[in-house]
Short mmCIF file of C-alpha atoms in Angstrom, two decimals:
data_model
loop_
_atom_site.label_atom_id
_atom_site.label_comp_id
_atom_site.label_asym_id
_atom_site.label_seq_id
_atom_site.Cartn_x
_atom_site.Cartn_y
_atom_site.Cartn_z
CA UNK A 220 -98.39 -51.45 -86.05
CA UNK A 221 -98.64 -49.34 -82.84
CA UNK A 222 -101.89 -48.02 -81.84
CA UNK A 223 -103.52 -45.68 -79.61
CA UNK A 224 -107.04 -46.67 -78.32
CA UNK A 225 -108.76 -43.11 -77.44
CA UNK A 226 -111.81 -43.15 -75.35
CA UNK A 227 -114.70 -42.32 -75.00
CA UNK A 228 -115.33 -42.21 -78.70
CA UNK A 229 -117.79 -39.52 -78.03
CA UNK A 230 -119.41 -37.49 -75.33
CA UNK A 231 -122.00 -35.14 -75.25
CA UNK A 232 -122.09 -32.93 -72.06
CA UNK A 233 -124.30 -29.94 -71.08
CA UNK A 234 -122.40 -26.67 -70.70
CA UNK A 235 -120.40 -25.85 -67.91
CA UNK A 236 -119.20 -29.79 -67.15
CA UNK A 237 -115.87 -30.85 -66.84
CA UNK A 238 -115.06 -33.31 -69.89
CA UNK A 239 -112.36 -35.96 -69.18
CA UNK A 240 -110.42 -38.40 -72.41
CA UNK A 241 -107.74 -40.49 -72.24
CA UNK A 242 -105.54 -42.38 -74.92
CA UNK A 243 -103.73 -45.51 -73.69
CA UNK A 244 -101.21 -47.73 -75.93
CA UNK A 245 -99.29 -51.31 -74.88
CA UNK A 246 -95.98 -48.97 -76.50
CA UNK A 247 -94.05 -46.19 -74.82
CA UNK A 248 -93.88 -43.01 -76.03
CA UNK A 249 -91.38 -40.30 -75.45
CA UNK A 250 -93.90 -37.24 -76.77
CA UNK A 251 -97.57 -37.12 -76.44
CA UNK A 252 -99.30 -34.12 -77.81
CA UNK A 253 -103.10 -34.00 -77.47
CA UNK A 254 -104.96 -31.51 -81.04
CA UNK A 255 -108.35 -30.22 -81.93
CA UNK A 256 -109.84 -30.76 -85.43
CA UNK A 257 -113.12 -28.56 -86.58
CA UNK A 258 -115.15 -30.09 -89.48
CA UNK A 259 -112.55 -29.62 -92.91
CA UNK A 260 -110.08 -28.47 -90.65
CA UNK A 261 -106.39 -29.37 -89.84
CA UNK A 262 -105.69 -30.70 -85.89
CA UNK A 263 -104.85 -27.56 -83.87
CA UNK A 264 -102.11 -27.98 -81.28
CA UNK A 265 -103.51 -27.59 -77.91
CA UNK A 266 -101.10 -29.45 -75.49
CA UNK A 267 -97.71 -30.61 -75.69
CA UNK A 268 -96.03 -33.24 -73.21
CA UNK A 269 -92.51 -34.22 -72.88
CA UNK A 270 -91.84 -35.86 -69.53
CA UNK A 271 -93.25 -38.65 -67.99
CA UNK A 272 -95.65 -37.46 -65.14
CA UNK A 273 -95.56 -34.14 -66.23
CA UNK A 274 -99.03 -32.20 -66.61
CA UNK A 275 -99.65 -29.25 -67.89
CA UNK A 276 -101.88 -26.94 -68.40
CA UNK A 277 -103.49 -24.63 -71.41
CA UNK A 278 -106.27 -22.12 -69.95
CA UNK A 279 -108.95 -24.87 -69.52
CA UNK A 280 -107.43 -27.57 -70.70
CA UNK A 281 -105.43 -29.97 -68.60
CA UNK A 282 -102.98 -32.93 -69.82
CA UNK A 283 -100.63 -35.50 -67.76
CA UNK A 284 -97.84 -37.82 -69.61
CA UNK A 285 -98.43 -40.89 -67.69
CA UNK A 286 -95.69 -42.03 -65.36
CA UNK A 287 -95.36 -45.69 -67.67
CA UNK A 288 -94.90 -43.28 -70.61
CA UNK A 289 -97.65 -45.52 -72.32
CA UNK A 290 -100.91 -43.31 -71.68
CA UNK A 291 -102.14 -39.81 -71.29
CA UNK A 292 -105.26 -38.11 -70.24
CA UNK A 293 -107.27 -34.48 -71.19
CA UNK A 294 -109.40 -32.86 -68.90
CA UNK A 295 -111.59 -29.66 -70.80
CA UNK A 296 -112.77 -27.52 -66.83
CA UNK A 297 -116.01 -25.81 -67.04
CA UNK A 298 -116.99 -26.77 -70.96
CA UNK A 299 -118.51 -24.56 -73.25
CA UNK A 300 -120.00 -24.24 -76.83
CA UNK A 301 -116.77 -23.71 -78.70
CA UNK A 302 -114.79 -26.66 -77.29
CA UNK A 303 -117.25 -28.44 -79.65
CA UNK A 304 -114.91 -30.55 -82.02
CA UNK A 305 -113.04 -33.74 -82.35
CA UNK A 306 -110.13 -33.97 -79.78
CA UNK A 307 -107.21 -36.37 -81.03
CA UNK A 308 -104.28 -37.46 -79.00
CA UNK A 309 -100.98 -38.37 -80.96
CA UNK A 310 -98.26 -40.10 -79.91
CA UNK A 311 -94.35 -40.15 -80.87
CA UNK A 312 -92.40 -42.82 -80.19
CA UNK A 313 -89.25 -41.55 -80.46
CA UNK A 314 -86.16 -43.47 -79.77
CA UNK A 315 -88.48 -46.23 -77.53
CA UNK A 316 -89.59 -47.38 -81.35
CA UNK A 317 -86.91 -46.21 -83.59
CA UNK A 318 -88.90 -43.62 -85.36
CA UNK A 319 -88.23 -40.96 -87.15
CA UNK A 320 -90.68 -38.44 -85.21
CA UNK A 321 -93.77 -39.35 -86.86
CA UNK A 322 -96.43 -39.17 -85.05
CA UNK A 323 -99.15 -42.22 -84.05
CA UNK A 324 -103.22 -41.00 -83.86
CA UNK A 325 -105.84 -41.78 -81.86
CA UNK A 326 -109.20 -42.51 -83.52
CA UNK A 327 -110.71 -39.24 -82.04
CA UNK A 328 -112.75 -38.26 -79.47
CA UNK A 329 -116.09 -36.12 -80.36
CA UNK A 330 -117.04 -33.66 -77.89
CA UNK A 331 -120.72 -32.17 -78.41
CA UNK A 332 -121.53 -29.32 -75.97
CA UNK A 333 -125.24 -28.45 -75.18
CA UNK A 334 -125.84 -24.70 -74.23
CA UNK B 247 -98.35 -16.51 -85.79
CA UNK B 248 -96.26 -18.86 -88.32
CA UNK B 249 -98.48 -21.07 -89.65
CA UNK B 250 -98.31 -23.97 -92.24
CA UNK B 251 -100.22 -22.98 -95.29
CA UNK B 252 -101.65 -25.79 -98.24
CA UNK B 253 -102.92 -25.13 -101.59
CA UNK B 254 -105.23 -26.16 -102.88
CA UNK B 255 -107.88 -26.60 -99.86
CA UNK B 256 -110.00 -28.97 -101.91
CA UNK B 257 -108.85 -31.22 -105.20
CA UNK B 258 -110.84 -32.95 -107.68
CA UNK B 259 -109.33 -35.39 -110.04
CA UNK B 260 -110.10 -38.10 -112.62
CA UNK B 261 -109.07 -41.47 -111.79
CA UNK B 262 -105.83 -42.14 -112.84
CA UNK B 263 -104.70 -38.51 -113.05
CA UNK B 264 -101.69 -37.48 -111.31
CA UNK B 265 -101.68 -34.75 -108.57
CA UNK B 266 -99.63 -33.03 -106.84
CA UNK B 267 -100.29 -30.92 -103.22
CA UNK B 268 -98.33 -27.96 -102.22
CA UNK B 269 -97.73 -26.76 -98.31
CA UNK B 270 -94.99 -23.99 -97.49
CA UNK B 271 -94.44 -24.73 -94.15
CA UNK B 272 -93.21 -22.53 -90.92
CA UNK B 273 -89.96 -21.11 -92.20
CA UNK B 274 -87.39 -21.83 -89.54
CA UNK B 275 -89.04 -25.11 -89.35
CA UNK B 276 -86.20 -28.24 -91.17
CA UNK B 277 -88.49 -31.44 -90.96
CA UNK B 278 -91.76 -31.58 -92.80
CA UNK B 279 -94.13 -34.33 -92.73
CA UNK B 280 -97.33 -35.56 -95.10
CA UNK B 281 -100.22 -37.16 -92.96
CA UNK B 282 -103.85 -38.52 -94.73
CA UNK B 283 -107.34 -38.65 -93.09
CA UNK B 284 -109.63 -40.34 -94.69
CA UNK B 285 -113.40 -39.40 -93.95
CA UNK B 286 -114.44 -39.82 -90.40
CA UNK B 287 -111.10 -41.90 -89.54
CA UNK B 288 -108.25 -41.01 -87.72
CA UNK B 289 -105.21 -39.08 -89.13
CA UNK B 290 -102.61 -41.47 -90.57
CA UNK B 291 -98.63 -41.00 -91.13
CA UNK B 292 -97.44 -40.88 -94.44
CA UNK B 293 -94.19 -39.46 -95.34
CA UNK B 294 -91.68 -37.84 -92.90
CA UNK B 295 -88.77 -35.48 -95.43
CA UNK B 296 -85.34 -33.58 -93.66
CA UNK B 297 -82.16 -32.67 -95.42
CA UNK B 298 -83.80 -33.31 -98.77
CA UNK B 299 -84.80 -36.91 -98.56
CA UNK B 300 -87.30 -38.92 -96.80
CA UNK B 301 -86.35 -39.94 -93.26
CA UNK B 302 -89.28 -42.67 -92.84
CA UNK B 303 -92.57 -43.70 -94.43
CA UNK B 304 -95.15 -45.62 -93.52
CA UNK B 305 -96.79 -48.96 -96.01
CA UNK B 306 -99.34 -46.60 -97.28
CA UNK B 307 -96.51 -44.33 -98.81
CA UNK B 308 -96.16 -46.85 -101.76
CA UNK B 309 -94.75 -46.37 -105.36
CA UNK B 310 -97.25 -44.39 -106.40
CA UNK B 311 -96.24 -41.29 -104.38
CA UNK B 312 -93.31 -39.30 -104.15
CA UNK B 313 -92.37 -35.72 -102.36
CA UNK B 314 -90.05 -33.01 -103.39
CA UNK B 315 -88.75 -29.60 -102.24
CA UNK B 316 -88.58 -28.08 -105.31
CA UNK B 317 -87.26 -24.64 -103.36
CA UNK B 318 -86.64 -23.20 -99.95
CA UNK B 319 -90.46 -22.97 -99.24
CA UNK B 320 -92.17 -25.23 -100.74
CA UNK B 321 -93.09 -28.81 -99.84
CA UNK B 322 -95.08 -31.46 -102.30
CA UNK B 323 -96.62 -34.52 -102.52
CA UNK B 324 -97.19 -36.09 -105.80
CA UNK B 325 -99.87 -38.62 -106.21
CA UNK B 326 -98.66 -40.42 -109.54
CA UNK B 327 -101.79 -42.84 -110.48
CA UNK B 328 -105.06 -41.60 -108.43
CA UNK B 329 -106.74 -44.31 -106.99
CA UNK B 330 -110.68 -43.94 -106.07
CA UNK B 331 -108.87 -44.93 -102.63
CA UNK B 332 -106.84 -42.06 -102.29
CA UNK B 333 -109.79 -39.16 -101.73
CA UNK B 334 -108.79 -37.95 -98.42
CA UNK B 335 -107.86 -34.92 -96.33
CA UNK B 336 -103.48 -34.64 -96.95
CA UNK B 337 -102.31 -32.39 -93.90
CA UNK B 338 -98.81 -31.00 -94.33
CA UNK B 339 -96.98 -30.39 -91.03
CA UNK B 340 -93.77 -29.28 -89.77
CA UNK B 341 -91.61 -29.18 -86.47
CA UNK B 342 -88.11 -27.54 -85.75
CA UNK B 343 -86.98 -30.65 -84.47
CA UNK B 344 -87.75 -34.72 -85.21
CA UNK B 345 -87.95 -35.60 -81.83
CA UNK B 346 -89.55 -33.84 -78.56
CA UNK B 347 -90.61 -30.93 -80.69
CA UNK B 348 -94.28 -29.73 -81.78
CA UNK B 349 -95.69 -30.44 -84.89
CA UNK B 350 -97.70 -27.83 -86.88
CA UNK B 351 -100.16 -28.72 -89.05
CA UNK B 352 -101.92 -26.71 -92.27
CA UNK B 353 -105.45 -27.24 -92.99
CA UNK B 354 -105.03 -29.46 -95.80
CA UNK B 355 -106.19 -30.60 -98.98
CA UNK B 356 -109.46 -32.20 -99.57
CA UNK B 357 -108.42 -34.60 -102.52
CA UNK B 358 -111.51 -36.19 -104.82
CA UNK B 359 -110.68 -39.02 -106.83
CA UNK B 360 -113.82 -39.39 -109.30
#
């Protein structure tokens, strides 16, 4: 089945540093979503991307939908301790894969922030 | 802010027992989903549901699983005869549309099969 390759698997950074993570796939997606998950909680939507090349910001978060429709990145600027958590990319194949709308998730990037 | 709510938050059951996980999707959403996350792993799609029928299901969603919208607000996942490997977090999600729409997730039900 389709897979998303998310990297890095984990990051341990100092407070104030910028963070970058990305997802790639051999499949074409029509939607990319980025979620954050805290321990024992459900994924919380951070950013949604719908058009190839689209660059969207949400506060200190910026994400882009790759031109090829096969990748996306998420940047976090000036990290703070509450950014700690696991970040997941999720793609929706849509018409490109005959999907009815379900999301395919990456394996997550675990972010740790040192004060 | 509208949210997806799930009950119970934690369910412990004996192997072979039936469990029903409940979800109340966001009220104006028409598309509903169940996902599963085994501890420490990625979130995996189980099933999508629209207009009172299953739209799509994954290989995980075998005959022991079923979904139902028993009334205008609830959406349930039933596992008929639980196995140890069914232990996981189960997330319900809903969206306004199948494609090009944001899916919002509930807080999850932690199912522990003993």
